[in-house]
Amino acid sequence: MALKCQPSGAGYPESPAPAPAIHQSERMSLTTAGEPPGPVRFFLMCDRLGCDARAVLDLVVPDRPPDIETDLFGHLLHSAKTAAPLIADMGWTYCQGDGYWCPRCSTPRSQRPRRGRTRSS
């Protein structure tokens, strides 16, 4: 199976916390709490169908966003632009049109570590 995007790095080995049931159409891969300048909490959810991986990232965004009246998209995406390199360092990959994929889903199956299973002959 070929991936639509390249993985951006290695992921963390710990498993994500259990997630409440959310329908795929209700998901948003990146949401925030807090307003810059100041601390902003980022919530990531894997957008790959069938995956419920999540991550939380806290970051202090020092700059004010552009004025919402003159630059709506710049205002909305200001915090995400600041966090994008850190999200990539955590192993999350943004796939255009698909959203964010967790480190496991970003890694081709042939390169994923085994989950303690052994093959019997």
Backbone atoms as SQL, in Angstrom:
CREATE TABLE atoms (id INTEGER PRIMARY KEY, chain TEXT, resi INTEGER, resn TEXT, atom TEXT, x REAL, y REAL, z REAL);
INSERT INTO atoms VALUES
  (1, 'A', 1, 'MET', 'N', 0.839, -1.169, 0.000),
  (2, 'A', 1, 'MET', 'CA', 0.000, 0.000, 0.000),
  (3, 'A', 1, 'MET', 'C', 0.887, 1.236, 0.000),
  (4, 'A', 2, 'ALA', 'N', 0.690, 2.130, -0.930),
  (5, 'A', 2, 'ALA', 'CA', 1.483, 3.354, -1.012),
  (6, 'A', 2, 'ALA', 'C', 0.783, 4.470, -0.252),
  (7, 'A', 3, 'LEU', 'N', 1.577, 5.256, 0.466),
  (8, 'A', 3, 'LEU', 'CA', 1.029, 6.386, 1.202),
  (9, 'A', 3, 'LEU', 'C', 0.933, 7.598, 0.297),
  (10, 'A', 4, 'LYS', 'N', -0.012, 8.472, 0.584),
  (11, 'A', 4, 'LYS', 'CA', -0.190, 9.694, -0.186),
  (12, 'A', 4, 'LYS', 'C', 0.828, 10.754, 0.201),
  (13, 'A', 5, 'CYS', 'N', 1.458, 10.607, 1.348),
  (14, 'A', 5, 'CYS', 'CA', 2.430, 11.596, 1.807),
  (15, 'A', 5, 'CYS', 'C', 3.575, 10.883, 2.500),
  (16, 'A', 6, 'GLN', 'N', 4.685, 11.590, 2.629),
  (17, 'A', 6, 'GLN', 'CA', 5.866, 11.021, 3.252),
  (18, 'A', 6, 'GLN', 'C', 5.833, 11.238, 4.755),
  (19, 'A', 7, 'PRO', 'N', 6.270, 10.271, 5.553),
  (20, 'A', 7, 'PRO', 'CA', 6.343, 10.480, 6.999),
  (21, 'A', 7, 'PRO', 'C', 7.369, 11.562, 7.305),
  (22, 'A', 8, 'SER', 'N', 7.113, 12.316, 8.379),
  (23, 'A', 8, 'SER', 'CA', 7.992, 13.423, 8.717),
  (24, 'A', 8, 'SER', 'C', 8.940, 13.100, 9.853),
  (25, 'A', 9, 'GLY', 'N', 8.904, 11.899, 10.406),
  (26, 'A', 9, 'GLY', 'CA', 9.826, 11.566, 11.487),
  (27, 'A', 9, 'GLY', 'C', 9.329, 10.389, 12.290),
  (28, 'A', 10, 'ALA', 'N', 10.090, 10.019, 13.271),
  (29, 'A', 10, 'ALA', 'CA', 9.733, 8.888, 14.121),
  (30, 'A', 10, 'ALA', 'C', 8.696, 9.311, 15.145),
  (31, 'A', 11, 'GLY', 'N', 7.853, 8.398, 15.545),
  (32, 'A', 11, 'GLY', 'CA', 6.799, 8.704, 16.507),
  (33, 'A', 11, 'GLY', 'C', 7.159, 8.256, 17.900),
  (34, 'A', 12, 'TYR', 'N', 6.271, 8.480, 18.805),
  (35, 'A', 12, 'TYR', 'CA', 6.453, 8.077, 20.188),
  (36, 'A', 12, 'TYR', 'C', 5.913, 6.667, 20.376),
  (37, 'A', 13, 'PRO', 'N', 6.565, 5.831, 21.176),
  (38, 'A', 13, 'PRO', 'CA', 6.149, 4.444, 21.323),
  (39, 'A', 13, 'PRO', 'C', 4.912, 4.252, 22.180),
  (40, 'A', 14, 'GLU', 'N', 4.568, 5.216, 23.056),
  (41, 'A', 14, 'GLU', 'CA', 3.429, 4.993, 23.933),
  (42, 'A', 14, 'GLU', 'C', 2.115, 5.063, 23.164),
  (43, 'A', 15, 'SER', 'N', 1.150, 4.298, 23.625),
  (44, 'A', 15, 'SER', 'CA', -0.137, 4.276, 22.946),
  (45, 'A', 15, 'SER', 'C', -0.997, 5.454, 23.413),
  (46, 'A', 16, 'PRO', 'N', -1.894, 5.948, 22.530),
  (47, 'A', 16, 'PRO', 'CA', -2.731, 7.081, 22.900),
  (48, 'A', 16, 'PRO', 'C', -3.799, 6.685, 23.907),
  (49, 'A', 17, 'ALA', 'N', -4.326, 7.685, 24.604),
  (50, 'A', 17, 'ALA', 'CA', -5.406, 7.451, 25.560),
  (51, 'A', 17, 'ALA', 'C', -6.664, 7.035, 24.805),
  (52, 'A', 18, 'PRO', 'N', -7.548, 6.255, 25.418),
  (53, 'A', 18, 'PRO', 'CA', -8.783, 5.865, 24.747),
  (54, 'A', 18, 'PRO', 'C', -9.598, 7.093, 24.378),
  (55, 'A', 19, 'ALA', 'N', -10.208, 7.034, 23.224),
  (56, 'A', 19, 'ALA', 'CA', -10.960, 8.178, 22.721),
  (57, 'A', 19, 'ALA', 'C', -12.453, 7.897, 22.759),
  (58, 'A', 20, 'PRO', 'N', -13.246, 8.923, 23.028),
  (59, 'A', 20, 'PRO', 'CA', -14.687, 8.727, 22.932),
  (60, 'A', 20, 'PRO', 'C', -15.083, 8.518, 21.480),
  (61, 'A', 21, 'ALA', 'N', -16.218, 7.893, 21.254),
  (62, 'A', 21, 'ALA', 'CA', -16.672, 7.626, 19.895),
  (63, 'A', 21, 'ALA', 'C', -17.006, 8.940, 19.193),
  (64, 'A', 22, 'ILE', 'N', -16.315, 9.185, 18.080),
  (65, 'A', 22, 'ILE', 'CA', -16.556, 10.380, 17.274),
  (66, 'A', 22, 'ILE', 'C', -16.658, 9.922, 15.831),
  (67, 'A', 23, 'HIS', 'N', -17.684, 10.352, 15.138),
  (68, 'A', 23, 'HIS', 'CA', -17.833, 10.000, 13.737),
  (69, 'A', 23, 'HIS', 'C', -16.798, 10.743, 12.910),
  (70, 'A', 24, 'GLN', 'N', -16.286, 10.122, 11.853),
  (71, 'A', 24, 'GLN', 'CA', -15.242, 10.725, 11.027),
  (72, 'A', 24, 'GLN', 'C', -15.655, 12.113, 10.532),
  (73, 'A', 25, 'SER', 'N', -16.906, 12.323, 10.180),
  (74, 'A', 25, 'SER', 'CA', -17.338, 13.613, 9.661),
  (75, 'A', 25, 'SER', 'C', -17.330, 14.697, 10.732),
  (76, 'A', 26, 'GLU', 'N', -17.307, 14.320, 12.022),
  (77, 'A', 26, 'GLU', 'CA', -17.308, 15.286, 13.112),
  (78, 'A', 26, 'GLU', 'C', -15.902, 15.639, 13.567),
  (79, 'A', 27, 'ARG', 'N', -14.885, 14.994, 13.041),
  (80, 'A', 27, 'ARG', 'CA', -13.526, 15.189, 13.504),
  (81, 'A', 27, 'ARG', 'C', -12.892, 16.410, 12.867),
  (82, 'A', 28, 'MET', 'N', -12.042, 17.053, 13.621),
  (83, 'A', 28, 'MET', 'CA', -11.177, 18.109, 13.108),
  (84, 'A', 28, 'MET', 'C', -9.783, 17.727, 13.560),
  (85, 'A', 29, 'SER', 'N', -8.858, 17.603, 12.628),
  (86, 'A', 29, 'SER', 'CA', -7.554, 17.063, 12.983),
  (87, 'A', 29, 'SER', 'C', -6.731, 17.977, 13.877),
  (88, 'A', 30, 'LEU', 'N', -6.895, 19.284, 13.796),
  (89, 'A', 30, 'LEU', 'CA', -6.122, 20.187, 14.644),
  (90, 'A', 30, 'LEU', 'C', -7.045, 21.258, 15.197),
  (91, 'A', 31, 'THR', 'N', -7.176, 21.286, 16.505),
  (92, 'A', 31, 'THR', 'CA', -7.945, 22.332, 17.171),
  (93, 'A', 31, 'THR', 'C', -7.077, 22.946, 18.254),
  (94, 'A', 32, 'THR', 'N', -7.455, 24.146, 18.708),
  (95, 'A', 32, 'THR', 'CA', -6.652, 24.840, 19.706),
  (96, 'A', 32, 'THR', 'C', -7.519, 25.381, 20.830),
  (97, 'A', 33, 'ALA', 'N', -6.873, 25.623, 21.947),
  (98, 'A', 33, 'ALA', 'CA', -7.488, 26.307, 23.084),
  (99, 'A', 33, 'ALA', 'C', -6.475, 27.349, 23.536),
  (100, 'A', 34, 'GLY', 'N', -6.912, 28.577, 23.688),
  (101, 'A', 34, 'GLY', 'CA', -6.019, 29.666, 24.062),
  (102, 'A', 34, 'GLY', 'C', -5.830, 30.617, 22.897),
  (103, 'A', 35, 'GLU', 'N', -5.443, 31.838, 23.220),
  (104, 'A', 35, 'GLU', 'CA', -5.255, 32.866, 22.200),
  (105, 'A', 35, 'GLU', 'C', -3.849, 33.450, 22.279),
  (106, 'A', 36, 'PRO', 'N', -3.188, 33.622, 21.127),
  (107, 'A', 36, 'PRO', 'CA', -1.892, 34.280, 21.144),
  (108, 'A', 36, 'PRO', 'C', -2.070, 35.797, 21.284),
  (109, 'A', 37, 'PRO', 'N', -1.126, 36.533, 21.828),
  (110, 'A', 37, 'PRO', 'CA', 0.104, 36.005, 22.385),
  (111, 'A', 37, 'PRO', 'C', -0.158, 35.343, 23.723),
  (112, 'A', 38, 'GLY', 'N', 0.521, 34.272, 23.972),
  (113, 'A', 38, 'GLY', 'CA', 0.367, 33.535, 25.211),
  (114, 'A', 38, 'GLY', 'C', 0.319, 32.047, 24.955),
  (115, 'A', 39, 'PRO', 'N', -0.016, 31.273, 25.990),
  (116, 'A', 39, 'PRO', 'CA', -0.042, 29.811, 25.843),
  (117, 'A', 39, 'PRO', 'C', -1.230, 29.339, 25.008),
  (118, 'A', 40, 'VAL', 'N', -0.947, 28.398, 24.129),
  (119, 'A', 40, 'VAL', 'CA', -1.970, 27.791, 23.278),
  (120, 'A', 40, 'VAL', 'C', -1.799, 26.286, 23.375),
  (121, 'A', 41, 'ARG', 'N', -2.884, 25.569, 23.580),
  (122, 'A', 41, 'ARG', 'CA', -2.866, 24.104, 23.614),
  (123, 'A', 41, 'ARG', 'C', -3.412, 23.597, 22.277),
  (124, 'A', 42, 'PHE', 'N', -2.676, 22.683, 21.664),
  (125, 'A', 42, 'PHE', 'CA', -3.055, 22.108, 20.379),
  (126, 'A', 42, 'PHE', 'C', -3.513, 20.677, 20.599),
  (127, 'A', 43, 'PHE', 'N', -4.624, 20.318, 20.011),
  (128, 'A', 43, 'PHE', 'CA', -5.173, 18.967, 20.080),
  (129, 'A', 43, 'PHE', 'C', -5.135, 18.382, 18.676),
  (130, 'A', 44, 'LEU', 'N', -4.444, 17.263, 18.521),
  (131, 'A', 44, 'LEU', 'CA', -4.342, 16.580, 17.232),
  (132, 'A', 44, 'LEU', 'C', -5.124, 15.280, 17.277),
  (133, 'A', 45, 'MET', 'N', -5.787, 14.964, 16.180),
  (134, 'A', 45, 'MET', 'CA', -6.457, 13.672, 16.008),
  (135, 'A', 45, 'MET', 'C', -6.069, 13.137, 14.642),
  (136, 'A', 46, 'CYS', 'N', -5.760, 11.868, 14.562),
  (137, 'A', 46, 'CYS', 'CA', -5.410, 11.264, 13.284),
  (138, 'A', 46, 'CYS', 'C', -6.658, 11.207, 12.406),
  (139, 'A', 47, 'ASP', 'N', -6.517, 11.683, 11.181),
  (140, 'A', 47, 'ASP', 'CA', -7.644, 11.707, 10.246),
  (141, 'A', 47, 'ASP', 'C', -7.737, 10.464, 9.376),
  (142, 'A', 48, 'ARG', 'N', -6.833, 9.522, 9.575),
  (143, 'A', 48, 'ARG', 'CA', -6.913, 8.291, 8.791),
  (144, 'A', 48, 'ARG', 'C', -8.076, 7.459, 9.315),
  (145, 'A', 49, 'LEU', 'N', -8.939, 7.045, 8.426),
  (146, 'A', 49, 'LEU', 'CA', -10.136, 6.298, 8.791),
  (147, 'A', 49, 'LEU', 'C', -9.771, 5.060, 9.608),
  (148, 'A', 50, 'GLY', 'N', -10.419, 4.902, 10.755),
  (149, 'A', 50, 'GLY', 'CA', -10.188, 3.752, 11.615),
  (150, 'A', 50, 'GLY', 'C', -9.134, 3.972, 12.683),
  (151, 'A', 51, 'CYS', 'N', -8.439, 5.090, 12.646),
  (152, 'A', 51, 'CYS', 'CA', -7.398, 5.358, 13.645),
  (153, 'A', 51, 'CYS', 'C', -7.935, 6.359, 14.658),
  (154, 'A', 52, 'ASP', 'N', -7.663, 6.108, 15.940),
  (155, 'A', 52, 'ASP', 'CA', -8.141, 7.027, 16.978),
  (156, 'A', 52, 'ASP', 'C', -6.976, 7.650, 17.762),
  (157, 'A', 53, 'ALA', 'N', -5.797, 7.720, 17.133),
  (158, 'A', 53, 'ALA', 'CA', -4.624, 8.306, 17.796),
  (159, 'A', 53, 'ALA', 'C', -4.843, 9.796, 18.033),
  (160, 'A', 54, 'ARG', 'N', -4.343, 10.256, 19.192),
  (161, 'A', 54, 'ARG', 'CA', -4.463, 11.664, 19.574),
  (162, 'A', 54, 'ARG', 'C', -3.157, 12.134, 20.185),
  (163, 'A', 55, 'ALA', 'N', -2.964, 13.456, 20.183),
  (164, 'A', 55, 'ALA', 'CA', -1.797, 14.054, 20.834),
  (165, 'A', 55, 'ALA', 'C', -2.175, 15.456, 21.289),
  (166, 'A', 56, 'VAL', 'N', -1.493, 15.923, 22.329),
  (167, 'A', 56, 'VAL', 'CA', -1.694, 17.273, 22.847),
  (168, 'A', 56, 'VAL', 'C', -0.333, 17.947, 22.907),
  (169, 'A', 57, 'LEU', 'N', -0.278, 19.198, 22.494),
  (170, 'A', 57, 'LEU', 'CA', 0.957, 19.961, 22.480),
  (171, 'A', 57, 'LEU', 'C', 0.680, 21.333, 23.077),
  (172, 'A', 58, 'ASP', 'N', 1.472, 21.746, 24.058),
  (173, 'A', 58, 'ASP', 'CA', 1.374, 23.076, 24.648),
  (174, 'A', 58, 'ASP', 'C', 2.515, 23.926, 24.112),
  (175, 'A', 59, 'LEU', 'N', 2.189, 25.146, 23.704),
  (176, 'A', 59, 'LEU', 'CA', 3.174, 26.024, 23.098),
  (177, 'A', 59, 'LEU', 'C', 2.831, 27.472, 23.429),
  (178, 'A', 60, 'VAL', 'N', 3.835, 28.270, 23.728),
  (179, 'A', 60, 'VAL', 'CA', 3.626, 29.703, 23.910),
  (180, 'A', 60, 'VAL', 'C', 3.848, 30.368, 22.557),
  (181, 'A', 61, 'VAL', 'N', 2.802, 30.989, 22.032),
  (182, 'A', 61, 'VAL', 'CA', 2.878, 31.702, 20.764),
  (183, 'A', 61, 'VAL', 'C', 3.087, 33.179, 21.111),
  (184, 'A', 62, 'PRO', 'N', 4.292, 33.721, 20.833),
  (185, 'A', 62, 'PRO', 'CA', 4.612, 35.064, 21.312),
  (186, 'A', 62, 'PRO', 'C', 4.013, 36.209, 20.498),
  (187, 'A', 63, 'ASP', 'N', 3.677, 35.975, 19.255),
  (188, 'A', 63, 'ASP', 'CA', 3.209, 37.043, 18.372),
  (189, 'A', 63, 'ASP', 'C', 1.687, 37.106, 18.302),
  (190, 'A', 64, 'ARG', 'N', 1.173, 38.314, 18.139),
  (191, 'A', 64, 'ARG', 'CA', -0.265, 38.486, 17.905),
  (192, 'A', 64, 'ARG', 'C', -0.592, 38.051, 16.482),
  (193, 'A', 65, 'PRO', 'N', -1.764, 37.464, 16.277),
  (194, 'A', 65, 'PRO', 'CA', -2.161, 37.122, 14.913),
  (195, 'A', 65, 'PRO', 'C', -2.531, 38.390, 14.138),
  (196, 'A', 66, 'PRO', 'N', -2.550, 38.325, 12.806),
  (197, 'A', 66, 'PRO', 'CA', -2.999, 39.464, 12.023),
  (198, 'A', 66, 'PRO', 'C', -4.449, 39.813, 12.370),
  (199, 'A', 67, 'ASP', 'N', -4.845, 41.023, 12.103),
  (200, 'A', 67, 'ASP', 'CA', -6.208, 41.469, 12.363),
  (201, 'A', 67, 'ASP', 'C', -7.206, 40.610, 11.588),
  (202, 'A', 68, 'ILE', 'N', -8.230, 40.144, 12.269),
  (203, 'A', 68, 'ILE', 'CA', -9.219, 39.258, 11.651),
  (204, 'A', 68, 'ILE', 'C', -9.981, 39.950, 10.513),
  (205, 'A', 69, 'GLU', 'N', -10.152, 41.260, 10.606),
  (206, 'A', 69, 'GLU', 'CA', -10.886, 42.004, 9.575),
  (207, 'A', 69, 'GLU', 'C', -10.096, 42.114, 8.270),
  (208, 'A', 70, 'THR', 'N', -8.778, 42.193, 8.364),
  (209, 'A', 70, 'THR', 'CA', -7.970, 42.358, 7.158),
  (210, 'A', 70, 'THR', 'C', -7.398, 41.041, 6.627),
  (211, 'A', 71, 'ASP', 'N', -7.197, 40.051, 7.489),
  (212, 'A', 71, 'ASP', 'CA', -6.596, 38.784, 7.065),
  (213, 'A', 71, 'ASP', 'C', -7.228, 37.634, 7.850),
  (214, 'A', 72, 'LEU', 'N', -8.396, 37.192, 7.416),
  (215, 'A', 72, 'LEU', 'CA', -9.133, 36.139, 8.122),
  (216, 'A', 72, 'LEU', 'C', -8.316, 34.851, 8.228),
  (217, 'A', 73, 'PHE', 'N', -7.787, 34.356, 7.100),
  (218, 'A', 73, 'PHE', 'CA', -7.055, 33.092, 7.126),
  (219, 'A', 73, 'PHE', 'C', -5.747, 33.211, 7.894),
  (220, 'A', 74, 'GLY', 'N', -5.055, 34.334, 7.757),
  (221, 'A', 74, 'GLY', 'CA', -3.832, 34.544, 8.534),
  (222, 'A', 74, 'GLY', 'C', -4.118, 34.558, 10.022),
  (223, 'A', 75, 'HIS', 'N', -5.267, 35.141, 10.392),
  (224, 'A', 75, 'HIS', 'CA', -5.674, 35.179, 11.799),
  (225, 'A', 75, 'HIS', 'C', -5.972, 33.769, 12.315),
  (226, 'A', 76, 'LEU', 'N', -6.712, 32.999, 11.521),
  (227, 'A', 76, 'LEU', 'CA', -7.102, 31.648, 11.941),
  (228, 'A', 76, 'LEU', 'C', -5.929, 30.677, 11.960),
  (229, 'A', 77, 'LEU', 'N', -4.994, 30.824, 11.045),
  (230, 'A', 77, 'LEU', 'CA', -3.903, 29.858, 10.905),
  (231, 'A', 77, 'LEU', 'C', -2.612, 30.287, 11.603),
  (232, 'A', 78, 'HIS', 'N', -2.625, 31.423, 12.265),
  (233, 'A', 78, 'HIS', 'CA', -1.420, 31.952, 12.897),
  (234, 'A', 78, 'HIS', 'C', -0.796, 30.961, 13.890),
  (235, 'A', 79, 'SER', 'N', -1.560, 30.451, 14.816),
  (236, 'A', 79, 'SER', 'CA', -1.039, 29.518, 15.817),
  (237, 'A', 79, 'SER', 'C', -0.593, 28.208, 15.185),
  (238, 'A', 80, 'ALA', 'N', -1.357, 27.703, 14.221),
  (239, 'A', 80, 'ALA', 'CA', -1.003, 26.443, 13.563),
  (240, 'A', 80, 'ALA', 'C', 0.310, 26.571, 12.800),
  (241, 'A', 81, 'LYS', 'N', 0.541, 27.720, 12.188),
  (242, 'A', 81, 'LYS', 'CA', 1.797, 27.935, 11.458),
  (243, 'A', 81, 'LYS', 'C', 2.982, 27.882, 12.414),
  (244, 'A', 82, 'THR', 'N', 2.806, 28.422, 13.605),
  (245, 'A', 82, 'THR', 'CA', 3.865, 28.401, 14.612),
  (246, 'A', 82, 'THR', 'C', 4.123, 26.977, 15.102),
  (247, 'A', 83, 'ALA', 'N', 3.075, 26.182, 15.251),
  (248, 'A', 83, 'ALA', 'CA', 3.195, 24.828, 15.796),
  (249, 'A', 83, 'ALA', 'C', 3.599, 23.785, 14.755),
  (250, 'A', 84, 'ALA', 'N', 3.449, 24.074, 13.477),
  (251, 'A', 84, 'ALA', 'CA', 3.677, 23.077, 12.426),
  (252, 'A', 84, 'ALA', 'C', 5.035, 22.378, 12.527),
  (253, 'A', 85, 'PRO', 'N', 6.154, 23.088, 12.747),
  (254, 'A', 85, 'PRO', 'CA', 7.434, 22.365, 12.854),
  (255, 'A', 85, 'PRO', 'C', 7.487, 21.410, 14.051),
  (256, 'A', 86, 'LEU', 'N', 6.898, 21.796, 15.169),
  (257, 'A', 86, 'LEU', 'CA', 6.895, 20.921, 16.348),
  (258, 'A', 86, 'LEU', 'C', 6.003, 19.703, 16.131),
  (259, 'A', 87, 'ILE', 'N', 4.889, 19.904, 15.459),
  (260, 'A', 87, 'ILE', 'CA', 3.994, 18.787, 15.135),
  (261, 'A', 87, 'ILE', 'C', 4.728, 17.788, 14.238),
  (262, 'A', 88, 'ALA', 'N', 5.467, 18.297, 13.264),
  (263, 'A', 88, 'ALA', 'CA', 6.243, 17.420, 12.379),
  (264, 'A', 88, 'ALA', 'C', 7.335, 16.692, 13.155),
  (265, 'A', 89, 'ASP', 'N', 7.987, 17.376, 14.113),
  (266, 'A', 89, 'ASP', 'CA', 9.009, 16.734, 14.934),
  (267, 'A', 89, 'ASP', 'C', 8.438, 15.598, 15.776),
  (268, 'A', 90, 'MET', 'N', 7.149, 15.681, 16.123),
  (269, 'A', 90, 'MET', 'CA', 6.486, 14.621, 16.885),
  (270, 'A', 90, 'MET', 'C', 6.144, 13.423, 16.003),
  (271, 'A', 91, 'GLY', 'N', 6.362, 13.546, 14.686),
  (272, 'A', 91, 'GLY', 'CA', 6.100, 12.442, 13.775),
  (273, 'A', 91, 'GLY', 'C', 4.761, 12.516, 13.059),
  (274, 'A', 92, 'TRP', 'N', 3.989, 13.549, 13.310),
  (275, 'A', 92, 'TRP', 'CA', 2.706, 13.717, 12.636),
  (276, 'A', 92, 'TRP', 'C', 2.944, 14.319, 11.260),
  (277, 'A', 93, 'THR', 'N', 2.184, 13.843, 10.278),
  (278, 'A', 93, 'THR', 'CA', 2.339, 14.282, 8.899),
  (279, 'A', 93, 'THR', 'C', 1.040, 14.897, 8.417),
  (280, 'A', 94, 'TYR', 'N', 1.137, 16.063, 7.786),
  (281, 'A', 94, 'TYR', 'CA', -0.046, 16.680, 7.189),
  (282, 'A', 94, 'TYR', 'C', -0.147, 16.223, 5.744),
  (283, 'A', 95, 'CYS', 'N', -1.268, 15.622, 5.395),
  (284, 'A', 95, 'CYS', 'CA', -1.524, 15.163, 4.035),
  (285, 'A', 95, 'CYS', 'C', -2.591, 16.065, 3.429),
  (286, 'A', 96, 'GLN', 'N', -2.238, 16.789, 2.378),
  (287, 'A', 96, 'GLN', 'CA', -3.164, 17.718, 1.750),
  (288, 'A', 96, 'GLN', 'C', -4.452, 16.986, 1.356),
  (289, 'A', 97, 'GLY', 'N', -5.571, 17.497, 1.808),
  (290, 'A', 97, 'GLY', 'CA', -6.862, 16.906, 1.497),
  (291, 'A', 97, 'GLY', 'C', -7.308, 15.835, 2.480),
  (292, 'A', 98, 'ASP', 'N', -6.356, 15.262, 3.249),
  (293, 'A', 98, 'ASP', 'CA', -6.679, 14.213, 4.214),
  (294, 'A', 98, 'ASP', 'C', -6.559, 14.687, 5.654),
  (295, 'A', 99, 'GLY', 'N', -5.764, 15.709, 5.918),
  (296, 'A', 99, 'GLY', 'CA', -5.547, 16.191, 7.275),
  (297, 'A', 99, 'GLY', 'C', -4.302, 15.582, 7.876),
  (298, 'A', 100, 'TYR', 'N', -4.255, 15.545, 9.212),
  (299, 'A', 100, 'TYR', 'CA', -3.083, 15.026, 9.920),
  (300, 'A', 100, 'TYR', 'C', -3.163, 13.520, 10.110),
  (301, 'A', 101, 'TRP', 'N', -2.028, 12.845, 9.878),
  (302, 'A', 101, 'TRP', 'CA', -1.896, 11.420, 10.137),
  (303, 'A', 101, 'TRP', 'C', -0.891, 11.243, 11.262),
  (304, 'A', 102, 'CYS', 'N', -1.185, 10.333, 12.176),
  (305, 'A', 102, 'CYS', 'CA', -0.298, 10.056, 13.309),
  (306, 'A', 102, 'CYS', 'C', 0.981, 9.379, 12.804),
  (307, 'A', 103, 'PRO', 'N', 1.989, 9.270, 13.656),
  (308, 'A', 103, 'PRO', 'CA', 3.246, 8.635, 13.231),
  (309, 'A', 103, 'PRO', 'C', 3.058, 7.212, 12.713),
  (310, 'A', 104, 'ARG', 'N', 2.188, 6.429, 13.346),
  (311, 'A', 104, 'ARG', 'CA', 1.983, 5.044, 12.894),
  (312, 'A', 104, 'ARG', 'C', 1.359, 4.997, 11.503),
  (313, 'A', 105, 'CYS', 'N', 0.321, 5.806, 11.277),
  (314, 'A', 105, 'CYS', 'CA', -0.346, 5.802, 9.976),
  (315, 'A', 105, 'CYS', 'C', 0.524, 6.419, 8.883),
  (316, 'A', 106, 'SER', 'N', 1.457, 7.292, 9.264),
  (317, 'A', 106, 'SER', 'CA', 2.354, 7.933, 8.300),
  (318, 'A', 106, 'SER', 'C', 3.459, 7.000, 7.833),
  (319, 'A', 107, 'THR', 'N', 3.725, 5.956, 8.592),
  (320, 'A', 107, 'THR', 'CA', 4.813, 5.032, 8.281),
  (321, 'A', 107, 'THR', 'C', 4.279, 3.888, 7.416),
  (322, 'A', 108, 'PRO', 'N', 4.944, 3.608, 6.295),
  (323, 'A', 108, 'PRO', 'CA', 4.489, 2.475, 5.463),
  (324, 'A', 108, 'PRO', 'C', 4.453, 1.189, 6.290),
  (325, 'A', 109, 'ARG', 'N', 3.504, 0.321, 6.005),
  (326, 'A', 109, 'ARG', 'CA', 3.335, -0.926, 6.768),
  (327, 'A', 109, 'ARG', 'C', 4.623, -1.737, 6.841),
  (328, 'A', 110, 'SER', 'N', 5.377, -1.759, 5.769),
  (329, 'A', 110, 'SER', 'CA', 6.599, -2.565, 5.751),
  (330, 'A', 110, 'SER', 'C', 7.652, -2.045, 6.728),
  (331, 'A', 111, 'GLN', 'N', 7.545, -0.784, 7.146),
  (332, 'A', 111, 'GLN', 'CA', 8.530, -0.193, 8.058),
  (333, 'A', 111, 'GLN', 'C', 8.017, -0.058, 9.487),
  (334, 'A', 112, 'ARG', 'N', 6.769, -0.431, 9.745),
  (335, 'A', 112, 'ARG', 'CA', 6.203, -0.321, 11.086),
  (336, 'A', 112, 'ARG', 'C', 6.751, -1.419, 11.990),
  (337, 'A', 113, 'PRO', 'N', 7.009, -1.077, 13.255),
  (338, 'A', 113, 'PRO', 'CA', 7.452, -2.123, 14.185),
  (339, 'A', 113, 'PRO', 'C', 6.312, -3.102, 14.463),
  (340, 'A', 114, 'ARG', 'N', 6.677, -4.332, 14.700),
  (341, 'A', 114, 'ARG', 'CA', 5.682, -5.365, 15.031),
  (342, 'A', 114, 'ARG', 'C', 5.111, -5.099, 16.413),
  (343, 'A', 115, 'ARG', 'N', 3.887, -5.499, 16.641),
  (344, 'A', 115, 'ARG', 'CA', 3.221, -5.300, 17.930),
  (345, 'A', 115, 'ARG', 'C', 3.291, -6.561, 18.776),
  (346, 'A', 116, 'GLY', 'N', 4.435, -7.159, 18.923),
  (347, 'A', 116, 'GLY', 'CA', 4.602, -8.310, 19.786),
  (348, 'A', 116, 'GLY', 'C', 4.055, -9.604, 19.219),
  (349, 'A', 117, 'ARG', 'N', 3.681, -9.596, 17.967),
  (350, 'A', 117, 'ARG', 'CA', 3.154, -10.829, 17.351),
  (351, 'A', 117, 'ARG', 'C', 4.308, -11.637, 16.776),
  (352, 'A', 118, 'THR', 'N', 4.141, -12.932, 16.821),
  (353, 'A', 118, 'THR', 'CA', 5.134, -13.801, 16.184),
  (354, 'A', 118, 'THR', 'C', 4.412, -14.652, 15.157),
  (355, 'A', 119, 'ARG', 'N', 5.119, -15.015, 14.141),
  (356, 'A', 119, 'ARG', 'CA', 4.546, -15.882, 13.105),
  (357, 'A', 119, 'ARG', 'C', 4.910, -17.323, 13.437),
  (358, 'A', 120, 'SER', 'N', 3.940, -18.173, 13.375),
  (359, 'A', 120, 'SER', 'CA', 4.220, -19.590, 13.554),
  (360, 'A', 120, 'SER', 'C', 4.277, -20.247, 12.180),
  (361, 'A', 121, 'SER', 'N', 5.170, -21.185, 12.064),
  (362, 'A', 121, 'SER', 'CA', 5.366, -21.869, 10.773),
  (363, 'A', 121, 'SER', 'C', 4.425, -23.020, 10.647);
